[in-house]
PDB file of C-alpha atoms in Angstrom:
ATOM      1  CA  UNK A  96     -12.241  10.727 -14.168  1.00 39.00           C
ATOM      2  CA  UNK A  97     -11.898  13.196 -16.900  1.00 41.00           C
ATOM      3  CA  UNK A  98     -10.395  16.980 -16.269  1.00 45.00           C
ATOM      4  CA  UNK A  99     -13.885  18.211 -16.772  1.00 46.00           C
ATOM      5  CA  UNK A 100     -15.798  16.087 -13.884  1.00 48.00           C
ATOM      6  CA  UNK A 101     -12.823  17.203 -11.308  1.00 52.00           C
ATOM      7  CA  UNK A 102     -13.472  20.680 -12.020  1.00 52.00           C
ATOM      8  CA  UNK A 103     -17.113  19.579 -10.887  1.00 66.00           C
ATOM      9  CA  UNK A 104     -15.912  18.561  -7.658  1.00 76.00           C
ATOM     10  CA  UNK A 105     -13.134  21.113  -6.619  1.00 79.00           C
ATOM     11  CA  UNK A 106     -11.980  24.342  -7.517  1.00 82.00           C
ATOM     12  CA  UNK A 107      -9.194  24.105 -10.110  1.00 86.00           C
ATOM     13  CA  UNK A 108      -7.817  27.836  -9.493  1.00 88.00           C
ATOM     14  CA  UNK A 109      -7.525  26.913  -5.797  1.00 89.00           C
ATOM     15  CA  UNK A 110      -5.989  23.318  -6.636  1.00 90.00           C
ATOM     16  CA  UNK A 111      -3.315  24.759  -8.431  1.00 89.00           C
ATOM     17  CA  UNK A 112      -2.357  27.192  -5.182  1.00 90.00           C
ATOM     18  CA  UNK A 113      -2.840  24.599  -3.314  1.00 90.00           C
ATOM     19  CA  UNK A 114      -0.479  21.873  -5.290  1.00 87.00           C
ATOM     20  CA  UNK A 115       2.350  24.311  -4.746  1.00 85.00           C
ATOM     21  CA  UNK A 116       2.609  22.673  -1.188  1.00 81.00           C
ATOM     22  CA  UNK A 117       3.716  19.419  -2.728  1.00 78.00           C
ATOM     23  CA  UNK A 118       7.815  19.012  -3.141  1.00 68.00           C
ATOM     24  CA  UNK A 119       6.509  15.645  -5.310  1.00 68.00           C
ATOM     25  CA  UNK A 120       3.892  14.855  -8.194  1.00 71.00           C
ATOM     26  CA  UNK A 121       3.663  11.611  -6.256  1.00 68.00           C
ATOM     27  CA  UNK A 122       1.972  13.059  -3.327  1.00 77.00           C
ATOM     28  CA  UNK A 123       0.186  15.621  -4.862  1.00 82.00           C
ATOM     29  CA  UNK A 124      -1.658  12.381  -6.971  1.00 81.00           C
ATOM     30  CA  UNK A 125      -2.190  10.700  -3.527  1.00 81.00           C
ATOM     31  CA  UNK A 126      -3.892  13.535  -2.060  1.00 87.00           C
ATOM     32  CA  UNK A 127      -5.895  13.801  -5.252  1.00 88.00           C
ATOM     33  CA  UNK A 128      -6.863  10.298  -5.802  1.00 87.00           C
ATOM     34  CA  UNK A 129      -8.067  10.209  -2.019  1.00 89.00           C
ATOM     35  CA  UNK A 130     -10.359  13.768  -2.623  1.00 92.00           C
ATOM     36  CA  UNK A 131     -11.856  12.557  -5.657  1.00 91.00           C
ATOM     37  CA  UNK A 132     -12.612   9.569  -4.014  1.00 92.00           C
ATOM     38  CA  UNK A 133     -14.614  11.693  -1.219  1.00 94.00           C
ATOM     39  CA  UNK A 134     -16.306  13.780  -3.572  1.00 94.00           C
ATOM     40  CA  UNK A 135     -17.497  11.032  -5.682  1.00 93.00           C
ATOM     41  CA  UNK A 136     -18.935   9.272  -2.610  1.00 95.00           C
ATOM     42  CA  UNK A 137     -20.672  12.856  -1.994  1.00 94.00           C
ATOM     43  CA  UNK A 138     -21.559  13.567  -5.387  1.00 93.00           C
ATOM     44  CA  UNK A 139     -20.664  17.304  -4.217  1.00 93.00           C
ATOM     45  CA  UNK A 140     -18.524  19.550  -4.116  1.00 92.00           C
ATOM     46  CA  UNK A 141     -15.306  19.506  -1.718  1.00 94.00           C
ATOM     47  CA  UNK A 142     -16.331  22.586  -0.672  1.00 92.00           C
ATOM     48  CA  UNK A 143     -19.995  21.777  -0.161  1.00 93.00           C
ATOM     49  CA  UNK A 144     -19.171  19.431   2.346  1.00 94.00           C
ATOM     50  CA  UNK A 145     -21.136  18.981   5.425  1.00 95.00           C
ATOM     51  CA  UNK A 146     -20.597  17.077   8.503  1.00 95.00           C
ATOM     52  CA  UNK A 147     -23.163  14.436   7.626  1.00 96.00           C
ATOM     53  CA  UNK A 148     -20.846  13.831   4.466  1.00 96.00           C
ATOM     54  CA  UNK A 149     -17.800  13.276   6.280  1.00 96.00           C
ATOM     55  CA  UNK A 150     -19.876  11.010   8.746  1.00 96.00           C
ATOM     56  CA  UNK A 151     -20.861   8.567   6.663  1.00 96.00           C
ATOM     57  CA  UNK A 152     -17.817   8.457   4.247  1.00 96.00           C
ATOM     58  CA  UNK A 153     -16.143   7.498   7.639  1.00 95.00           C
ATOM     59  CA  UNK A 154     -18.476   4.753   7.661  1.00 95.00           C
ATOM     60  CA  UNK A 155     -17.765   3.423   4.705  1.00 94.00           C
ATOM     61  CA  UNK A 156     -14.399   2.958   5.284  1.00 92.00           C
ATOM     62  CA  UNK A 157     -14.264   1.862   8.636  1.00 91.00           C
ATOM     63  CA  UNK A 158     -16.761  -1.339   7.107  1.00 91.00           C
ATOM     64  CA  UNK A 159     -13.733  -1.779   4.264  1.00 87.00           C
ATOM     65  CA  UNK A 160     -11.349  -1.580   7.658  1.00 84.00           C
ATOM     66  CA  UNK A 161     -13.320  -4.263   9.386  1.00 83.00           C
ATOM     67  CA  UNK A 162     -13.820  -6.378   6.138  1.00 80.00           C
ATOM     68  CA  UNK A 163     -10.012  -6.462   5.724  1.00 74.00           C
ATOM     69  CA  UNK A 164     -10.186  -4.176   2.171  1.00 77.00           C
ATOM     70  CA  UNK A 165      -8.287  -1.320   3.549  1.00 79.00           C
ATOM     71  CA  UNK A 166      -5.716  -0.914   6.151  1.00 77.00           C
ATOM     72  CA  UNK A 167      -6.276   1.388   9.116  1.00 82.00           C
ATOM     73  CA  UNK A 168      -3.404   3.383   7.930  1.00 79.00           C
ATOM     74  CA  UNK A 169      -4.560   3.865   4.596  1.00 84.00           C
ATOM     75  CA  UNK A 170      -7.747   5.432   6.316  1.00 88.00           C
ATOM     76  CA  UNK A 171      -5.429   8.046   8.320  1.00 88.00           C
ATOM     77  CA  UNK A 172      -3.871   8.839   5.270  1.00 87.00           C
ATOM     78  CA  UNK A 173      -7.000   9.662   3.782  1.00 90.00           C
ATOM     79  CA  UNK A 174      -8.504  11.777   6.418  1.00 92.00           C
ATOM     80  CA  UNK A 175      -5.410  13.252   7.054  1.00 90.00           C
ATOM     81  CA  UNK A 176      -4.902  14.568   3.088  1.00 91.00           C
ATOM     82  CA  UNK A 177      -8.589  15.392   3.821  1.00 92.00           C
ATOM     83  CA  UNK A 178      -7.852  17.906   6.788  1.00 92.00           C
ATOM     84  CA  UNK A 179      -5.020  19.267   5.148  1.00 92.00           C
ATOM     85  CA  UNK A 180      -7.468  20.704   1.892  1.00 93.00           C
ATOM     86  CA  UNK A 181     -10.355  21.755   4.668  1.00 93.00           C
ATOM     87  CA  UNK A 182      -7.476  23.768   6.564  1.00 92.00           C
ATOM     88  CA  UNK A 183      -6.431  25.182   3.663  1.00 91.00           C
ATOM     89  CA  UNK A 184      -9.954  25.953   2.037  1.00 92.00           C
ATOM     90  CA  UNK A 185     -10.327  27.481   5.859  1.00 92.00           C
ATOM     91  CA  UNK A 186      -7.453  29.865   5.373  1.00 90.00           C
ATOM     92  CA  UNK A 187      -8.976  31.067   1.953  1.00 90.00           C
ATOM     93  CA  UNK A 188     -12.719  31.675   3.402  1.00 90.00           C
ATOM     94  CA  UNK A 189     -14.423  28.766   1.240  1.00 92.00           C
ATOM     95  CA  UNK A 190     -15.203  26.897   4.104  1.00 91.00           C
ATOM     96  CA  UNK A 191     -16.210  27.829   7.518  1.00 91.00           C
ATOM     97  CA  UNK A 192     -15.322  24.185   9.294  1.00 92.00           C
ATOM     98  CA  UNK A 193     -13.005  21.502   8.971  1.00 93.00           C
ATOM     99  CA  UNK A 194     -15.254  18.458   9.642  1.00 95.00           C
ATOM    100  CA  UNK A 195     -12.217  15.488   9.000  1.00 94.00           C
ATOM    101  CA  UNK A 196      -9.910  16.613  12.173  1.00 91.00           C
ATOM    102  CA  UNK A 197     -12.440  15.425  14.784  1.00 92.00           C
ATOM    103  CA  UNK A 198     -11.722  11.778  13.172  1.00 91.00           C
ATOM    104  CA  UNK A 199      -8.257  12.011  13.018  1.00 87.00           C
ATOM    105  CA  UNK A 200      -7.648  12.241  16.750  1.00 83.00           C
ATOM    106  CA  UNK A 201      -8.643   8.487  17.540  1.00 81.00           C
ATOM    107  CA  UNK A 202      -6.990   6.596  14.279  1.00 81.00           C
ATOM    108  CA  UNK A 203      -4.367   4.739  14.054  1.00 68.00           C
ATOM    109  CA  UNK A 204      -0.742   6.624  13.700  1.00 64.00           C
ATOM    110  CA  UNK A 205       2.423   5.391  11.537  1.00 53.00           C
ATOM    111  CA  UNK A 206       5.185   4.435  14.411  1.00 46.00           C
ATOM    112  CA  UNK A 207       7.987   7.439  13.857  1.00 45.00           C
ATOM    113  CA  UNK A 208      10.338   4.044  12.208  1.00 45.00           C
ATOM    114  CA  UNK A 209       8.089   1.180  10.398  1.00 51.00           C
ATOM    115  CA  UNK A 210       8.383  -2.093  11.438  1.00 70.00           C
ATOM    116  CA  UNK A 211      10.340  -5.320   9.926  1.00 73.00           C
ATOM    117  CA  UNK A 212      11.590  -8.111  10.361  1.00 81.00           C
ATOM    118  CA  UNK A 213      15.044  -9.035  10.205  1.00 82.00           C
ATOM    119  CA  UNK A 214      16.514 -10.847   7.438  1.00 80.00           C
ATOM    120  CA  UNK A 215      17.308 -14.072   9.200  1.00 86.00           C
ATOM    121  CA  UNK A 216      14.193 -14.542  10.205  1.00 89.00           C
ATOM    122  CA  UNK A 217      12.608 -13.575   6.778  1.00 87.00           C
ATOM    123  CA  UNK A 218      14.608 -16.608   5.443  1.00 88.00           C
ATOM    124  CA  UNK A 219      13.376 -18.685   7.915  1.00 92.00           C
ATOM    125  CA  UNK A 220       9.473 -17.524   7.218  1.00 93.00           C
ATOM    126  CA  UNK A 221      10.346 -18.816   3.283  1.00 91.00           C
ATOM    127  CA  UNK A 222      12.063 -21.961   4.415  1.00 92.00           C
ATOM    128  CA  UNK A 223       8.510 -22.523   6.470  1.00 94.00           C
ATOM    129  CA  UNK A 224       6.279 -21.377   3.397  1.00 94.00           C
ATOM    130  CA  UNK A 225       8.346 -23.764   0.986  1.00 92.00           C
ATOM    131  CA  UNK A 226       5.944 -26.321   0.722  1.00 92.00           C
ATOM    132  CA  UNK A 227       3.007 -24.151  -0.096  1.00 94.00           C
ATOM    133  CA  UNK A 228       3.684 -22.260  -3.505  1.00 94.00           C
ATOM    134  CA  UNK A 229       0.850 -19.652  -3.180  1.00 95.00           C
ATOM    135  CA  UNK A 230       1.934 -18.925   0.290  1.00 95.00           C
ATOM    136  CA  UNK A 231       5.346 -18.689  -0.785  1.00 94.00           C
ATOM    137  CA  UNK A 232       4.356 -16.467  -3.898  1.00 95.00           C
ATOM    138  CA  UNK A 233       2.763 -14.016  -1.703  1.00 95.00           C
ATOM    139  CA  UNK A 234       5.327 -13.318   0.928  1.00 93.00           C
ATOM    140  CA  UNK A 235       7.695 -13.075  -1.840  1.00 91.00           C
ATOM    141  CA  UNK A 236       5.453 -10.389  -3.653  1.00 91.00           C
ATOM    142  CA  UNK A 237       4.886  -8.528  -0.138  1.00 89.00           C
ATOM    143  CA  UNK A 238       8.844  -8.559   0.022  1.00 88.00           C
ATOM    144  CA  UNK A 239      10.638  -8.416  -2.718  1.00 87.00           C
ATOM    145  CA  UNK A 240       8.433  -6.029  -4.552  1.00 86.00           C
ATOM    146  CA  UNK A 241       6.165  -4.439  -1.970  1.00 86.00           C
ATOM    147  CA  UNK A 242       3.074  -5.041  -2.550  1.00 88.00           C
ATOM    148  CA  UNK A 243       0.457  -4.896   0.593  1.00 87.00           C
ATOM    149  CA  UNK A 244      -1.874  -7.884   1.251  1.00 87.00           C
ATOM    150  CA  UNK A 245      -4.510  -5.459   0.152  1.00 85.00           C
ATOM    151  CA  UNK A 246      -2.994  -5.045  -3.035  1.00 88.00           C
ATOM    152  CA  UNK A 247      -2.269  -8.864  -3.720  1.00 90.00           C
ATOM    153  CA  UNK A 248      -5.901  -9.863  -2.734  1.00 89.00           C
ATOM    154  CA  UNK A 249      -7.447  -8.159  -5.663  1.00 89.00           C
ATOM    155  CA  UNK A 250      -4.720  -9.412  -8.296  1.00 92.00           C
ATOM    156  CA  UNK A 251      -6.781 -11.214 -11.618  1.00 92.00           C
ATOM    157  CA  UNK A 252      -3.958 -12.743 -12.853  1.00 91.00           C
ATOM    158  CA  UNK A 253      -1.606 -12.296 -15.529  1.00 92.00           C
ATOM    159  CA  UNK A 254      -3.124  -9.631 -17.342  1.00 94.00           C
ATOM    160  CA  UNK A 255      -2.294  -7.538 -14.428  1.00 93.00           C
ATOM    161  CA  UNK A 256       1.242  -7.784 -15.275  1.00 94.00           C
ATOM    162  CA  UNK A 257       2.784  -5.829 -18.514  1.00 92.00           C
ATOM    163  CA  UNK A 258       6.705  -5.537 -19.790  1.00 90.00           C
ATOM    164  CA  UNK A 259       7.814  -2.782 -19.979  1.00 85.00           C
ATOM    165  CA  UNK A 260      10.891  -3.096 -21.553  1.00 85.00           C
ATOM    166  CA  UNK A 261      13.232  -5.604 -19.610  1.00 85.00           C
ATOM    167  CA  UNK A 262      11.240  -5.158 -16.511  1.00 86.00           C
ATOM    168  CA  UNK A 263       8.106  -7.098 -15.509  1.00 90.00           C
ATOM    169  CA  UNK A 264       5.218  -4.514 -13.603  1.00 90.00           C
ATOM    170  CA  UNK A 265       2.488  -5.090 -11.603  1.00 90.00           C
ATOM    171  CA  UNK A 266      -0.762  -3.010 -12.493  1.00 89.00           C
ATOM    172  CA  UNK A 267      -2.362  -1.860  -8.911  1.00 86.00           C
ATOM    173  CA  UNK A 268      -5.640  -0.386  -8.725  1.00 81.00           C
ATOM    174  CA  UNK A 269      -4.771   3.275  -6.389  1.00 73.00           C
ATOM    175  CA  UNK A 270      -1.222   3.427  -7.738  1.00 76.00           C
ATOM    176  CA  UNK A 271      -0.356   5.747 -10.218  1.00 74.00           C
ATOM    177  CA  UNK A 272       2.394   4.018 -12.287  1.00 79.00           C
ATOM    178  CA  UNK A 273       2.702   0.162 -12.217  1.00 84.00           C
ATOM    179  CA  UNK A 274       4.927  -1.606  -9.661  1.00 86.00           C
ATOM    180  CA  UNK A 275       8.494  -3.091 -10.717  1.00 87.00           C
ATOM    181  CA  UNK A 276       8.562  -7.467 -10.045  1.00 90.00           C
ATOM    182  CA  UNK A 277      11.738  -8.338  -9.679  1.00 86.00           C
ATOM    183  CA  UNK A 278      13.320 -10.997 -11.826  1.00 90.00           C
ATOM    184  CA  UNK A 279      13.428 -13.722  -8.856  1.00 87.00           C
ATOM    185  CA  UNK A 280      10.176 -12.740  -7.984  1.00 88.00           C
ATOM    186  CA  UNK A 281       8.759 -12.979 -11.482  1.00 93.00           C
ATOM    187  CA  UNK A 282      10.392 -16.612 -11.446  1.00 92.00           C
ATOM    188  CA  UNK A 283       8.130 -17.588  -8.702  1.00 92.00           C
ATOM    189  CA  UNK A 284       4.788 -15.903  -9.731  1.00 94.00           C
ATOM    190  CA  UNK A 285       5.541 -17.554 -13.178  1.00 93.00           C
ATOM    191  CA  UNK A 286       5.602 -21.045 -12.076  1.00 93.00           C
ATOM    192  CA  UNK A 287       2.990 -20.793  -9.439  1.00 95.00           C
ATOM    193  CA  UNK A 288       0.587 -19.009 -12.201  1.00 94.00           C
ATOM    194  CA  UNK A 289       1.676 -22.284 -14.470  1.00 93.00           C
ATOM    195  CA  UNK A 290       0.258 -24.698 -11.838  1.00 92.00           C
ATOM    196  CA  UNK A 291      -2.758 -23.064 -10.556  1.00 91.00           C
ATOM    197  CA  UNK A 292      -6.092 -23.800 -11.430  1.00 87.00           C
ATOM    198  CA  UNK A 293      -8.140 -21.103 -13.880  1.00 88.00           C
ATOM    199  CA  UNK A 294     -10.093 -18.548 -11.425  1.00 91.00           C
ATOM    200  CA  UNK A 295     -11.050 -15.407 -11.573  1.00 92.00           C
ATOM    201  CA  UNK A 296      -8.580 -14.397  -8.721  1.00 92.00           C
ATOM    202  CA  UNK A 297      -4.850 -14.660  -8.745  1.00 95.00           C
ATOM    203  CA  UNK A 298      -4.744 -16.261  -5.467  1.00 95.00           C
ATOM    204  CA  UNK A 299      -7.377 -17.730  -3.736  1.00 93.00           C
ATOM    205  CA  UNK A 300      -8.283 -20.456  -0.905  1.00 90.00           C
ATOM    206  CA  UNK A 301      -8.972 -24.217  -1.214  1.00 88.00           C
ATOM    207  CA  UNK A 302     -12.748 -23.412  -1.207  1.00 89.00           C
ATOM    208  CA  UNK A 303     -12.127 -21.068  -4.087  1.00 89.00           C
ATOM    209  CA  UNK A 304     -12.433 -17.899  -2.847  1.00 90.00           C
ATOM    210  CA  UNK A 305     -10.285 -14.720  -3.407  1.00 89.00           C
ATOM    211  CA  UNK A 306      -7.757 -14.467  -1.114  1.00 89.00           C
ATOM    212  CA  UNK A 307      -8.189 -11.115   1.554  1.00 87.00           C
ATOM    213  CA  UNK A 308      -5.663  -9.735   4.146  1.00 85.00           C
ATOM    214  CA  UNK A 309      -7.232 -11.658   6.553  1.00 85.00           C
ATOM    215  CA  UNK A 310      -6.353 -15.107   5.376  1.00 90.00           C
ATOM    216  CA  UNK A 311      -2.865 -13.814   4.544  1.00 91.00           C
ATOM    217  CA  UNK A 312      -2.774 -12.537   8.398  1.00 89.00           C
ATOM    218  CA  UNK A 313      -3.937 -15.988   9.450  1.00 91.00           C
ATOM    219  CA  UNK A 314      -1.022 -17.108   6.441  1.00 94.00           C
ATOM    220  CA  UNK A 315       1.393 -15.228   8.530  1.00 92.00           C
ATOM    221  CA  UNK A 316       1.495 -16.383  12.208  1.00 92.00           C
ATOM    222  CA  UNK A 317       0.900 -20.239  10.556  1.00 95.00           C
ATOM    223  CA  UNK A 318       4.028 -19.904   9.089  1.00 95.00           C
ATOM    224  CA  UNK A 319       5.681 -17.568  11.784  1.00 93.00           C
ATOM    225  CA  UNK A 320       5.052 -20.132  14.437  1.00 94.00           C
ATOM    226  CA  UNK A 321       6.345 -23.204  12.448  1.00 95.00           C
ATOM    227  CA  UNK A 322       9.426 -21.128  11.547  1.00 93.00           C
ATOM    228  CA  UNK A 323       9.838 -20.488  15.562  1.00 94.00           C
ATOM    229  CA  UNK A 324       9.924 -16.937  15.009  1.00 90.00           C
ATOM    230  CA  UNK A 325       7.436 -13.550  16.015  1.00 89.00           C
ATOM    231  CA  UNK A 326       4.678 -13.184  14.927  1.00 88.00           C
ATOM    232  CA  UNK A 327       4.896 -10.445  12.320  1.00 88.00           C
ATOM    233  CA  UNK A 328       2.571  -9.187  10.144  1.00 87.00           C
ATOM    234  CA  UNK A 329       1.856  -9.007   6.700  1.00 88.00           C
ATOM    235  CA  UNK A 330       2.644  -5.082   6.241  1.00 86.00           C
ATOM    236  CA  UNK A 331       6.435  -5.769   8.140  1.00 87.00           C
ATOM    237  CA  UNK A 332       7.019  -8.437   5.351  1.00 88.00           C
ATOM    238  CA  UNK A 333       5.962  -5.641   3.207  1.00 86.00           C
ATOM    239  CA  UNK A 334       8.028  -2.450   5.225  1.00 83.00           C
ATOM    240  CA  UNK A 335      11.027  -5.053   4.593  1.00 83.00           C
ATOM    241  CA  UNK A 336      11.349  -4.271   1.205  1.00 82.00           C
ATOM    242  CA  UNK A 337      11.703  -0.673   1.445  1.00 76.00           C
ATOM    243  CA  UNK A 338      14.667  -0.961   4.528  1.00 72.00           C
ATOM    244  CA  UNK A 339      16.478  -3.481   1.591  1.00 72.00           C
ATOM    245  CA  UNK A 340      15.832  -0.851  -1.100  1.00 70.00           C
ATOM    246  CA  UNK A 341      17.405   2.055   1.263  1.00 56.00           C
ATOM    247  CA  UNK A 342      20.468  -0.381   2.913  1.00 65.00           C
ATOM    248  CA  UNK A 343      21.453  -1.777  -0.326  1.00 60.00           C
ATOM    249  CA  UNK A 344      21.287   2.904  -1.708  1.00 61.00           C
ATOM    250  CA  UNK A 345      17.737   3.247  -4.036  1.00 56.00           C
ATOM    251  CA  UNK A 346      16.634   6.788  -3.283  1.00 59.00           C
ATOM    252  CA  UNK A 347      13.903   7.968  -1.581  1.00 58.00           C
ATOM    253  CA  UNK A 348      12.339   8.717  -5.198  1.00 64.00           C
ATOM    254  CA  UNK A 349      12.637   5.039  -6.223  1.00 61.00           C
ATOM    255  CA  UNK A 350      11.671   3.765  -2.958  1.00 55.00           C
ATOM    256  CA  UNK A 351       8.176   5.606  -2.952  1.00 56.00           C
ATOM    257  CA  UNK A 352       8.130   4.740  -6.659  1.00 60.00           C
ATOM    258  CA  UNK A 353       8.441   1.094  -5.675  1.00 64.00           C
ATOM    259  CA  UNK A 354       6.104   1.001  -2.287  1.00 62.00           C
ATOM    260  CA  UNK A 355       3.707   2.962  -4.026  1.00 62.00           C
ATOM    261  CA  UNK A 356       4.026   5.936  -1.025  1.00 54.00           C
ATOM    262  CA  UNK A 357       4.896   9.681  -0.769  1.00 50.00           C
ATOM    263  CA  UNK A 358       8.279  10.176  -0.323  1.00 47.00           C
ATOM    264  CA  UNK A 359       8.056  11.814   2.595  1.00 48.00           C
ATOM    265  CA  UNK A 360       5.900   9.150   4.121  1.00 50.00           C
ATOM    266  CA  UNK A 361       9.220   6.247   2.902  1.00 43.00           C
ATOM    267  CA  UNK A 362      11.338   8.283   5.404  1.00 50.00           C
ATOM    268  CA  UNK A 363       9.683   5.998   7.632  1.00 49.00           C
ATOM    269  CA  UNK A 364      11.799   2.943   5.931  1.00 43.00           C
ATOM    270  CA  UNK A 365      15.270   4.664   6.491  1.00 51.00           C
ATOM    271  CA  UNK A 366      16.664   2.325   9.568  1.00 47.00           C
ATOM    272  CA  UNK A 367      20.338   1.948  10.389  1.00 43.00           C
ATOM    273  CA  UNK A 368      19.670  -0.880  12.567  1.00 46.00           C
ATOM    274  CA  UNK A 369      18.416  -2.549   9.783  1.00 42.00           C
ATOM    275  CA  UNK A 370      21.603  -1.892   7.166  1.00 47.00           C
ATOM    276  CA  UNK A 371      23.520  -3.131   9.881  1.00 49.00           C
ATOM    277  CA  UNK A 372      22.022  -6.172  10.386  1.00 48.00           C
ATOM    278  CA  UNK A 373      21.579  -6.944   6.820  1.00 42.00           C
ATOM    279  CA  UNK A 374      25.527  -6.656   6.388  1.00 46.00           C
ATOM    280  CA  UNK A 375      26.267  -8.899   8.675  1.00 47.00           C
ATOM    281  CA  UNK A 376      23.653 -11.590   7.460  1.00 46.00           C
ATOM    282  CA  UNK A 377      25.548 -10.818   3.988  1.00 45.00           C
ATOM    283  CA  UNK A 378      27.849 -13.662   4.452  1.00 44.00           C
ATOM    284  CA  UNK A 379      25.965 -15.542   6.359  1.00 44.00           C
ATOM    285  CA  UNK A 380      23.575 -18.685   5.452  1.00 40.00           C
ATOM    286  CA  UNK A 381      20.887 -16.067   4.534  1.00 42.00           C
ATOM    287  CA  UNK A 382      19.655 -15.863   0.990  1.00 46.00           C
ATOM    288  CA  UNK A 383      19.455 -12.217  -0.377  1.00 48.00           C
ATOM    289  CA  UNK A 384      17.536 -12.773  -3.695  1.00 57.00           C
ATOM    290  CA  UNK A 385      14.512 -15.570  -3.076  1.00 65.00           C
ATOM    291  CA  UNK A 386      14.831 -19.155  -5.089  1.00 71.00           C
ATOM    292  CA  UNK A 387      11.859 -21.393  -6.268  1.00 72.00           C
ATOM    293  CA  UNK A 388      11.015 -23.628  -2.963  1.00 76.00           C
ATOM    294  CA  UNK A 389      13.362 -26.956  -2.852  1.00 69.00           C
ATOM    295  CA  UNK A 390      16.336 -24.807  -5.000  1.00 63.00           C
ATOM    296  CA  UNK A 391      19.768 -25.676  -3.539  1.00 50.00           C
TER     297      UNK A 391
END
């Protein structure tokens, strides 16, 4: 959207009071991404919003919830940067009521520490996945280089991957820079894109459809029970990354670079339990980079 056509939609004398909130240019794109988004469902005005607006914009994401095209979380994120511009709007007398806070009280919160799984049993989940390359190319993508199942479902192929420089990136739809593969992952994605068929999707399912975090939840607890571990989901795979960026001393910058997150949202990633588990599986049989399935 161009500078003019956001001026349309919000106030850019108040934006720029309001921005001063923000310690991070990272969040202060998030919570401007997510309002555009609103007001471009609305074709108003933020601060012509009426409850009716807010009502069915609710709507619309709850049926991206329930189709698997958006996480629950991402939705409280949303409303939540959403509540936080009425309140403030509020305190400046542009807006008499703040119509996203009545939502907010029955979505799903972040847990104060995000979930993972430990590295021994991430190893075993690959050794499981081995056989399957696509499988195996999307947990590695969910943990090496943090992508969300969300994310990986709407992958094209490899024109949605650029060098830049040395480094290999991922361009996401949401995010505003592109997302850092790492070399063994890159490996990996390289020889499964060599083998699969041509299709409009990256990854999709033997009746040829795009893959969506629901098959890759089903994908999980497949592979979770052969490997005779939990069942954990896609987004732990996922949280795993960040805990091995923060044990192994990337900075909360980086890390919310990486994850494609706020910083102060990553703090969420910062587990000692984690670190300490991760050293001791250091010398153990566990692999810390991933290898191409049947490597020795």
């Amino acid at each position: 959207m161009s500078q003019n056509a956001e001026q349309d939609f919000v106030n850019t004398e108040l934006w720029n009071l309001f921005q001063r909130r923000f310690k991070s240019v990272v969040t202060e794109a998030s919570y401007r991404s997510d309002i555009m988004e609103f007001c471009r469902f609305t074709g108003k005005r933020f601060d012509e919003t009426e409850k009716e607006d807010v009502r069915q914009y609710y709507r619309s994401m709850e049926k991206k919830v329930s189709d698997g095209r958006l996480s629950p979380l991402t939705l409280t994120k949303k409303f939540r940067e959403m509540h936080s511009y009425a309140c403030f709007l509020m305190e400046e007398d542009m807006i008499a009521e703040d119509y996203f806070y009545p939502y907010l009280k029955n979505m799903k919160k972040e847990d104060r520490l995000a979930k993972s799984i430990p590295v021994e049993h991430m190893d075993a989940l690959l050794k499981a996945a081995s056989d399957d390359l696509m499988s195996y190319a999307v947990l590695t993508l969910m943990y090496r280089a943090g992508l969300s199942s969300t994310e990986i479902a709407v992958l094209r192929g490899p024109e949605d991957f650029v060098r830049q420089g040395t480094d290999i990136c991922a361009i996401l739809p949401g995010r505003e820079e592109p997302c850092q593969i790492p070399e063994d992952a890159w490996k990996i994605l390289e020889e499964y894109m060599r083998k699969r068929e041509e299709h409009p999707s990256l990854f999709y399912n033997r009746s040829g459809r795009r893959l969506n975090p629901m098959y890759i939840s089903r994908m999980m607890k497949k592979y979770c029970g052969q490997a005779g571990i939990p069942s954990y989901s896609a987004e732990a795979v996922r949280n795993s990354c960040a805990f091995n960026l923060f044990a192994y001393g990337a900075s909360s910058a980086q890390t919310a670079a990486q994850m494609g997150r706020t910083q102060q949202q990553i703090r969420r990633y910062r587990g000692a339990g984690y670190r300490d588990n991760l050293r001791k599986q250091a010398n153990a049989l566990v692999k810390m980079r991933i290898e191409k399935p049947g490597s020795s």
